[in-house]
Amino acid sequence: MIKFQNVSKVYGNDTKALENINLKIDDKEFVFIVGYSGAGKSTLLKLLTHEETPSSGKIIVNSVDVVSLKKKQISYFRRTMGIVFQDFRLIDKMSVFDNIAFAMRVTGVPEKKVKERVPYILGLVGLQDKGDRKPVALSGGERQRVGLARALVNNPATIIADEPTGNVDPALSYEIVELLNEINLRGTTVIMVTHEHSLVKRFNRRVVELHGGKITSDTGKINSKALIKDEFKKVPPFQANKRAYKIKNASSHSQKVEVSK
Amino acid sequence: MKTGSMRYLIKEGFNNIRGNFSISLSSVVILICCLFLTGVVVVISAISNQALRVVEAQNKITVYLNSDIPESDALLIGSKIQEISNVSECNFCSKEKTMEKFSYVVPADVFDLLEGHNPVEPSFGVSMKDLSKYDETSNELKGIEGVESITDCAEWAKKLTHFNNAFSYVKICIIVMVILVSLFIISNTIRVTMYSRRREISIMKSVGATNLFIRVPFIVEGIVIGLIAAICASGALKIAFELLLRMIKDLAPVVSIFEGPTWSLYSAFIGMGMLCGVLGGTFSIARYLRTEGGEVFG
């Protein structure tokens, strides 16, 4: 569970980025954070990842008081979340496989586990045949899926997506959010910052709107179980089966996925 | 840290060097020059100390007579010198004998310029019984008629001591400067590598890599640059000293007694190179991680 209690953030030049934010996100929720530029969306994410600390208030993530974390604890805390960036942040000289493996290697995961886990995650995002390609050889949507795979590979409790559809065309945007939706349905909390109202409308999920550093509206929690049924109604049976297979197997990290063609 | 992780980090350190090869190479070259300069200063200082010890070990005074003095008069002066109570030994060296000694060390064409003229002075090599009576004995020698000048080892020893003292300050200044320059060069090289890898560092931060994990490849890079520079500088110093020795050996056979760069100097070089690498790497990455390197979303 993520909890913001009376959180305010004022930057050095007296800019009020966030003002008295009270927000509670339950486990396994999918939340869209929307708002215009300068509304405080990025500051909210920075506070959540401890890149910034609040000027006042408390932030609790899975019973951990984020504000009082010691310097050495921050890196371990960040391992509980996966971050998806708008600009993908892939390393061009590395292959797709190595880009994903990189996230595991830097946290000291043994190479044997890396070799087991990465193909599984690649299958999960539908890039099982593209592990040896370089990011430049991929489309925008595919690159973002690599970014998503990297965020997922360490099995985080929360995925934070900072405008993940900002650099892809509308059709692929849908695909990316669909993938995040799938990840959420298998039990991962997803917080997605976006400008795209069309996407927000299409995926009937909780929406928190920020304006001038304050929460101006919050649709509240949406029943995920009801959503799963709705989601399955929307897609053809074959796709639904494929998704069910992925969701069922997602909890077993060592298992390799064989995605139907 | 696990062995597998350490292997990965060391590999990354070498990748850093390969990725910024031209900058790493120029850093190595500058460091070689810095360390070579330090080596030259240290070797000059060591030679000067050795020379001082050699001079101090001798208690001989050379008494020069007027160049036109006949040999019979010179021998009379010799007997006067022998009469001085503190003189234990007095050996005459005629103009011809001195010239003959010169002929071993001075090229033959120099003698052609003299056209048979012998400009050197006859001299006596005088040894003392008691060195504490040095000043009295020296004054007595100067007072003998026909004595032109005296050159004693104590004068040389004094001069060498002055030189050594002055040079030790210069040596310390040069070594401190070289260390600072080395640190600056290594830090800058590592900063360039860091900026070229800032995307990777930001990703590392976002996935929860510890600061130590991020630092190690850059420290490895610093150590490798320092180590390569130290090895090359040691080799260059050894070659340069041996070449110099070979060149001046014919002119002054006495230089062969001087000991050149020693293994302790080479070890110090390697230690210094590696230490500069560790410090340069640690400082620059720590500063970077405290500021812009700590950003995840940017």
XYZ file of C-alpha atoms in Angstrom:
559
model
C 0.000 0.000 0.000
C 1.194 3.502 -0.871
C 0.129 6.394 1.326
C 0.789 10.132 1.000
C -0.176 11.948 4.210
C -0.376 15.767 4.062
C 2.606 15.816 1.694
C 3.870 19.155 0.458
C 6.940 19.924 -1.572
C 8.452 23.370 -1.946
C 11.597 23.701 -4.043
C 14.483 25.991 -3.152
C 13.187 28.863 -5.273
C 9.890 28.883 -3.291
C 8.058 26.994 -6.036
C 5.227 25.014 -4.499
C 5.260 21.770 -6.460
C 2.827 19.838 -4.245
C 0.477 21.074 -1.562
C -1.069 18.959 1.133
C -1.418 15.750 -0.865
C -3.394 12.928 0.711
C -3.475 9.830 -1.423
C -3.847 6.143 -0.704
C -3.122 3.494 -3.330
C -3.921 -0.068 -2.381
C -1.915 -3.103 -3.448
C -2.713 -4.370 -6.966
C -4.391 -1.100 -7.937
C -3.981 0.602 -11.328
C -3.929 4.378 -11.001
C -3.640 6.989 -13.715
C -2.123 10.259 -12.546
C -3.156 13.016 -14.933
C -2.619 16.737 -15.083
C -1.127 19.496 -17.184
C 2.574 20.308 -17.253
C 3.671 21.741 -13.917
C 0.766 20.116 -12.072
C 3.187 18.207 -9.837
C 3.031 14.738 -11.443
C 6.818 14.363 -11.797
C 7.390 15.624 -8.242
C 4.947 13.014 -6.993
C 6.972 10.275 -8.709
C 10.258 11.726 -7.457
C 8.942 11.650 -3.910
C 7.750 8.107 -4.366
C 11.213 6.932 -5.503
C 13.040 9.061 -2.909
C 14.723 11.129 -5.591
C 13.300 14.084 -3.657
C 12.107 14.313 -0.066
C 8.924 16.178 0.915
C 9.078 19.528 2.670
C 6.390 18.225 5.017
C 4.195 15.164 5.402
C 4.697 11.437 5.364
C 5.024 8.880 2.560
C 4.484 5.234 3.421
C 5.217 2.488 0.884
C 4.471 -1.065 2.014
C 4.775 -0.043 5.670
C 8.107 1.694 5.017
C 8.415 5.364 5.901
C 10.113 6.553 2.720
C 11.104 9.951 4.135
C 13.130 8.471 6.976
C 15.017 6.006 4.780
C 18.774 6.127 5.219
C 20.987 6.751 2.186
C 22.127 3.130 2.073
C 18.546 1.860 2.225
C 17.327 3.852 -0.793
C 18.762 1.491 -3.408
C 17.199 -1.531 -1.688
C 13.891 0.338 -1.427
C 13.971 1.093 -5.166
C 14.278 -2.619 -5.897
C 10.648 -2.947 -4.819
C 9.569 -0.832 -7.803
C 10.064 -0.926 -11.545
C 10.251 2.315 -13.474
C 9.174 2.841 -17.090
C 10.394 6.059 -18.706
C 8.906 8.146 -21.470
C 12.210 8.142 -23.413
C 12.666 4.358 -22.881
C 16.203 4.865 -21.469
C 17.643 1.861 -23.252
C 21.368 1.426 -23.734
C 21.916 1.420 -27.489
C 25.181 -0.514 -27.461
C 23.562 -3.407 -25.587
C 21.248 -6.010 -27.052
C 17.616 -6.229 -25.930
C 18.566 -9.221 -23.764
C 21.426 -7.327 -22.106
C 19.296 -4.232 -21.556
C 16.898 -6.320 -19.507
C 19.636 -8.400 -17.890
C 21.408 -5.170 -16.908
C 18.697 -4.448 -14.319
C 19.352 -7.843 -12.732
C 23.141 -7.731 -12.979
C 23.415 -4.374 -11.241
C 21.503 -5.758 -8.288
C 23.927 -8.664 -8.042
C 21.664 -11.455 -9.345
C 23.722 -14.543 -10.367
C 24.189 -14.993 -14.112
C 22.406 -18.350 -14.069
C 19.233 -16.722 -12.799
C 19.618 -13.875 -15.302
C 19.697 -16.409 -18.149
C 16.561 -18.072 -16.856
C 14.562 -14.973 -16.064
C 15.247 -12.692 -19.064
C 13.830 -15.024 -21.780
C 10.746 -15.502 -19.629
C 10.203 -11.743 -19.318
C 10.920 -11.280 -23.040
C 8.140 -13.767 -23.732
C 5.845 -11.918 -21.382
C 6.177 -8.677 -23.351
C 6.044 -10.499 -26.709
C 9.687 -9.960 -27.687
C 10.925 -13.521 -27.297
C 12.468 -13.499 -30.803
C 14.187 -10.141 -30.453
C 16.571 -10.715 -27.576
C 19.695 -10.370 -29.708
C 18.596 -7.205 -31.513
C 19.883 -3.753 -30.659
C 17.266 -1.202 -29.489
C 17.807 0.939 -32.616
C 16.480 -1.940 -34.714
C 13.139 -1.880 -32.855
C 10.018 0.233 -33.284
C 8.988 2.765 -30.628
C 6.389 0.392 -29.221
C 8.860 -2.476 -29.084
C 11.430 -0.291 -27.355
C 8.919 0.663 -24.728
C 8.114 -3.017 -24.242
C 11.821 -3.586 -23.597
C 11.664 -0.761 -21.045
C 8.672 -2.433 -19.484
C 10.440 -5.795 -19.447
C 13.396 -4.184 -17.682
C 11.064 -2.679 -15.092
C 9.434 -6.066 -14.570
C 12.489 -8.293 -14.520
C 13.243 -7.859 -10.811
C 9.648 -8.737 -9.976
C 8.741 -5.414 -8.337
C 5.642 -4.859 -6.228
C 4.922 -1.585 -7.998
C 5.414 -0.356 -11.545
C 5.800 3.395 -11.966
C 5.298 4.472 -15.562
C 6.227 8.073 -16.335
C 4.308 8.912 -19.523
C 5.227 5.588 -21.139
C 3.170 6.387 -24.241
C 4.655 9.842 -24.769
C 7.027 8.702 -27.518
C 4.870 6.160 -29.335
C 1.994 6.548 -31.778
C -1.626 6.175 -30.567
C -2.056 2.574 -31.740
C 1.076 1.482 -29.927
C 0.089 3.560 -26.888
C -2.915 1.353 -26.479
C -0.692 -1.726 -26.732
C 1.625 -0.426 -23.991
C -1.191 0.376 -21.582
C -2.756 -2.973 -22.388
C 0.488 -4.612 -21.323
C 0.565 -2.580 -18.101
C -3.022 -3.628 -17.561
C -2.008 -7.280 -17.893
C 0.826 -6.768 -15.428
C -1.605 -5.187 -12.994
C -4.063 -8.029 -13.397
C -1.408 -10.479 -12.273
C -1.030 -8.541 -9.031
C 1.415 -5.695 -9.525
C 0.439 -2.181 -8.484
C 0.690 0.185 -11.476
C 0.970 3.965 -11.234
C 0.938 5.592 -14.643
C 1.436 9.278 -15.302
C -0.058 10.393 -18.589
C -1.334 13.348 -20.591
C -3.478 11.207 -22.871
C -7.101 11.509 -21.788
C -8.240 9.161 -24.552
C -6.246 6.322 -23.026
C -7.520 7.102 -19.552
C -11.094 6.982 -20.799
C -10.555 3.751 -22.659
C -9.137 1.879 -19.697
C -11.686 2.313 -17.008
C -9.305 2.661 -14.048
C -8.824 4.950 -11.082
C -7.827 8.468 -12.148
C -6.164 10.990 -9.866
C -6.009 14.475 -11.323
C -3.452 17.021 -10.200
C -3.651 20.728 -10.801
C -1.332 23.369 -9.356
C 0.183 20.844 -6.951
C -3.163 19.758 -5.514
C -5.393 16.757 -6.126
C -8.437 18.185 -7.863
C -10.244 14.905 -8.483
C -9.948 11.229 -7.634
C -12.341 8.672 -9.070
C -11.480 6.312 -6.239
C -10.732 2.612 -6.314
C -12.123 0.570 -9.220
C -13.017 -3.069 -8.599
C -10.288 -5.047 -10.364
C -12.152 -8.355 -10.256
C -15.047 -6.838 -12.170
C -12.543 -5.344 -14.580
C -10.914 -8.672 -15.322
C -14.261 -10.006 -16.502
C -14.836 -6.892 -18.619
C -11.357 -7.054 -20.081
C -11.875 -10.625 -21.204
C -15.147 -9.704 -22.854
C -13.408 -7.024 -24.913
C -10.801 -9.207 -26.599
C -11.346 -12.177 -28.930
C -11.201 -15.672 -27.268
C -7.756 -16.522 -28.649
C -6.215 -13.348 -27.200
C -8.028 -13.923 -23.940
C -6.558 -17.425 -23.659
C -3.106 -16.121 -24.397
C -3.463 -13.526 -21.688
C -4.805 -16.029 -19.206
C -1.786 -18.223 -19.893
C 0.568 -15.338 -19.223
C -1.189 -14.271 -16.060
C -1.300 -17.804 -14.732
C 2.408 -18.310 -15.272
C 3.608 -14.865 -14.348
C 4.159 -15.767 -10.720
C 6.615 -18.529 -11.592
C 9.796 -16.736 -12.591
C 11.866 -19.713 -13.560
C 9.220 -21.030 -15.951
C 9.763 -20.239 -19.600
C 6.736 -18.958 -21.449
C 5.635 -20.254 -24.835
C 3.443 -17.588 -26.280
C 0.952 -18.778 -28.901
C 1.490 -17.402 -32.368
C 30.119 -8.462 -2.789
C 29.821 -11.770 -4.649
C 32.646 -13.074 -6.876
C 30.361 -13.062 -9.938
C 29.419 -9.430 -9.345
C 33.054 -8.469 -8.794
C 34.036 -10.119 -12.082
C 31.243 -8.212 -13.835
C 32.350 -4.906 -12.271
C 36.022 -5.409 -13.185
C 34.955 -6.203 -16.749
C 32.896 -3.006 -16.757
C 35.961 -1.067 -15.568
C 37.931 -2.302 -18.601
C 34.920 -1.550 -20.816
C 35.018 2.049 -19.536
C 38.614 2.343 -20.750
C 37.791 0.758 -24.097
C 34.723 2.982 -24.492
C 36.768 6.164 -23.979
C 40.016 4.867 -25.392
C 41.470 8.157 -26.690
C 40.838 10.002 -23.421
C 42.179 7.089 -21.369
C 45.272 6.939 -23.587
C 45.956 10.656 -23.257
C 45.554 10.375 -19.474
C 48.037 7.493 -19.400
C 50.544 9.537 -21.458
C 50.210 12.598 -19.192
C 50.559 10.418 -16.104
C 53.652 8.738 -17.552
C 55.206 12.203 -18.013
C 54.285 13.201 -14.450
C 55.653 10.002 -12.931
C 58.768 10.143 -15.125
C 59.431 13.675 -13.886
C 59.029 12.487 -10.292
C 61.391 9.600 -11.016
C 64.040 11.934 -12.459
C 63.841 14.149 -9.383
C 64.065 11.170 -7.031
C 67.041 9.698 -8.930
C 68.892 13.058 -8.948
C 68.301 13.320 -5.222
C 69.551 9.757 -4.649
C 72.675 10.377 -6.748
C 73.370 13.599 -4.891
C 73.102 11.745 -1.570
C 75.418 9.003 -2.790
C 77.939 11.619 -3.984
C 77.786 13.309 -0.612
C 78.518 10.064 1.164
C 81.486 9.373 -1.155
C 82.912 12.855 -0.587
C 82.381 12.686 3.145
C 84.206 9.374 3.308
C 87.366 11.062 2.043
C 89.438 13.339 4.260
C 91.888 14.490 1.591
C 92.785 18.062 0.749
C 94.309 18.878 -2.606
C 96.971 21.597 -2.343
C 97.600 23.326 -5.677
C 100.913 25.079 -6.309
C 101.764 27.842 -8.787
C 101.815 26.328 -12.271
C 105.265 27.715 -13.130
C 106.969 26.459 -9.954
C 109.996 24.189 -10.601
C 109.677 20.620 -9.389
C 112.627 21.048 -6.940
C 110.801 23.939 -5.203
C 107.644 21.922 -5.201
C 109.382 19.114 -3.332
C 110.595 21.646 -0.756
C 107.014 22.759 -0.226
C 106.205 19.101 0.182
C 108.637 18.754 3.058
C 107.094 21.875 4.684
C 103.694 20.266 4.418
C 105.021 17.085 6.038
C 106.225 19.172 8.963
C 102.672 20.171 9.873
C 101.808 18.051 12.889
C 98.281 17.049 11.739
C 99.415 15.844 8.293
C 99.636 12.083 8.064
C 100.364 11.678 4.366
C 101.474 13.928 1.538
C 101.678 12.709 -2.075
C 103.077 14.806 -4.858
C 101.355 14.893 -8.247
C 103.430 16.593 -10.932
C 101.998 18.646 -13.820
C 102.800 15.773 -16.212
C 101.166 13.166 -14.009
C 98.028 15.290 -13.599
C 97.927 15.840 -17.359
C 98.253 12.092 -17.878
C 95.268 11.546 -15.547
C 93.249 14.049 -17.570
C 94.100 12.252 -20.780
C 92.004 9.284 -19.630
C 88.850 11.366 -19.256
C 89.251 14.307 -21.657
C 88.995 13.717 -25.438
C 92.313 13.812 -27.331
C 91.288 16.741 -29.584
C 91.180 18.993 -26.498
C 94.900 18.345 -25.994
C 95.617 19.294 -29.616
C 94.251 22.773 -28.844
C 96.881 23.169 -26.079
C 99.706 22.796 -28.652
C 102.067 21.106 -26.175
C 101.459 23.648 -23.395
C 100.634 22.184 -19.977
C 98.327 24.597 -18.083
C 97.667 22.369 -15.060
C 99.134 22.994 -11.635
C 101.287 20.568 -9.674
C 99.550 19.479 -6.501
C 99.853 17.564 -3.250
C 97.214 15.171 -1.944
C 97.226 15.751 1.814
C 95.599 13.430 4.386
C 94.946 14.527 7.963
C 95.370 12.642 11.210
C 92.593 14.455 13.065
C 89.651 15.836 11.076
C 88.528 18.033 13.987
C 91.679 20.152 13.431
C 90.653 20.637 9.837
C 90.406 24.463 9.866
C 93.828 24.975 11.591
C 95.580 22.587 9.201
C 93.899 24.188 6.212
C 95.080 27.670 7.317
C 98.635 26.408 7.858
C 98.661 24.950 4.363
C 97.407 28.197 2.837
C 100.208 30.052 4.650
C 103.039 28.125 2.925
C 104.726 30.164 0.192
C 104.108 28.822 -3.290
C 100.670 27.385 -2.459
C 98.160 28.736 -4.966
C 94.951 27.326 -3.553
C 93.559 24.378 -1.701
C 90.473 22.374 -2.588
C 89.128 20.195 0.067
C 86.406 17.628 0.244
C 84.725 19.439 3.120
C 83.973 22.335 0.759
C 82.432 19.918 -1.702
C 80.584 18.202 1.099
C 79.220 21.584 2.242
C 78.170 22.482 -1.308
C 76.541 19.104 -1.802
C 74.743 19.389 1.528
C 73.419 22.825 0.525
C 72.333 21.424 -2.828
C 70.678 18.419 -1.166
C 68.793 20.586 1.296
C 67.568 22.958 -1.386
C 66.774 20.098 -3.718
C 64.781 18.222 -1.076
C 62.306 21.159 -1.001
C 62.130 21.159 -4.780
C 61.661 17.390 -4.698
C 58.740 17.612 -2.241
C 57.110 20.411 -4.270
C 57.452 18.437 -7.516
C 56.094 15.228 -5.942
C 53.098 17.070 -4.425
C 52.439 18.798 -7.745
C 52.684 15.524 -9.640
C 50.254 13.828 -7.217
C 47.775 16.695 -7.592
C 48.105 16.698 -11.387
C 47.686 12.911 -11.457
C 44.562 13.103 -9.281
C 43.159 15.866 -11.477
C 43.880 13.962 -14.700
C 42.391 10.696 -13.420
C 39.320 12.443 -11.962
C 38.700 14.286 -15.212
C 39.053 11.136 -17.286
C 36.620 9.330 -15.019
C 34.204 12.259 -15.123
C 34.203 12.079 -18.923
C 33.461 8.346 -18.725
C 30.732 9.030 -16.176
C 29.037 11.602 -18.370
C 29.203 9.268 -21.324
C 27.558 6.604 -19.139
C 25.119 8.850 -17.296
C 22.159 7.072 -18.877
C 23.425 3.741 -17.540
C 24.024 5.284 -14.127
C 20.480 6.695 -14.093
C 19.110 3.262 -15.020
C 21.288 1.661 -12.345
C 19.847 4.077 -9.782
C 16.296 3.392 -10.927
C 16.637 -0.380 -10.578
C 18.252 -0.115 -7.156
C 21.991 -0.549 -7.728
C 23.959 0.465 -4.644
C 26.387 3.384 -4.853
C 29.255 0.955 -4.260
C 28.173 -1.110 -7.263
C 28.070 2.029 -9.426
C 31.448 3.212 -8.125
C 33.536 0.051 -8.539
C 33.930 0.087 -12.369
C 35.120 3.708 -12.234
C 37.595 2.925 -9.476
C 38.808 -0.074 -11.502
C 39.233 2.288 -14.471
C 41.312 4.670 -12.331
C 43.469 1.850 -10.968
C 44.126 0.424 -14.431
C 45.076 3.857 -15.851
C 47.351 4.530 -12.847
C 48.914 1.074 -13.034
C 49.630 1.218 -16.780
C 51.141 4.706 -16.396
C 53.299 3.576 -13.441
C 54.629 0.517 -15.299
C 55.408 2.563 -18.433
C 57.038 5.364 -16.407
C 59.199 2.814 -14.517
C 60.330 1.276 -17.812
C 61.017 4.699 -19.349
C 63.020 5.789 -16.303
C 65.132 2.625 -16.312
C 65.861 2.934 -20.030
C 66.622 6.671 -19.745
C 68.999 6.168 -16.797
C 70.869 3.343 -18.491
C 71.213 5.313 -21.731
C 72.500 8.338 -19.830
C 74.918 6.185 -17.880
C 76.227 4.619 -21.083
C 76.681 8.061 -22.645
C 78.632 9.626 -19.781
C 80.472 6.520 -18.652
C 83.272 7.210 -21.140
C 83.555 10.799 -19.949
C 83.502 10.136 -16.239
C 84.043 6.530 -15.142
C 83.200 7.566 -11.581
C 79.447 7.835 -12.391
C 79.243 4.048 -12.578
C 79.275 3.932 -8.796
C 75.902 5.702 -8.727
C 72.885 3.554 -8.248
C 69.967 4.399 -10.552
C 66.238 3.790 -10.037
C 65.704 0.978 -7.544
C 62.924 -1.571 -7.102
C 61.637 0.426 -4.168
C 61.199 3.399 -6.516
C 59.329 1.253 -9.047
C 57.122 -0.133 -6.255
C 56.456 3.408 -5.044
C 55.527 4.392 -8.608
C 53.049 1.540 -8.879
C 51.631 2.285 -5.449
C 51.329 5.966 -6.269
C 49.712 5.286 -9.653
C 47.157 2.920 -8.115
C 46.463 5.213 -5.170
C 45.875 8.160 -7.511
C 43.509 5.888 -9.477
C 41.543 4.875 -6.386
C 41.341 8.429 -5.011
C 40.593 10.042 -8.396
C 37.884 7.481 -9.130
C 36.342 7.637 -5.652
C 36.225 11.442 -5.438
C 34.829 12.071 -8.893
C 32.100 9.394 -8.748
C 31.138 10.349 -5.179
C 30.705 13.987 -6.219
C 28.740 12.949 -9.301
C 26.432 10.628 -7.357
C 25.760 13.348 -4.780
C 24.605 15.736 -7.489
C 23.200 14.913 -10.924
C 24.094 11.215 -10.719
C 21.455 10.742 -8.020
C 18.618 11.555 -10.390
C 16.218 8.881 -11.574
C 13.640 10.854 -13.529
C 16.064 13.724 -14.315
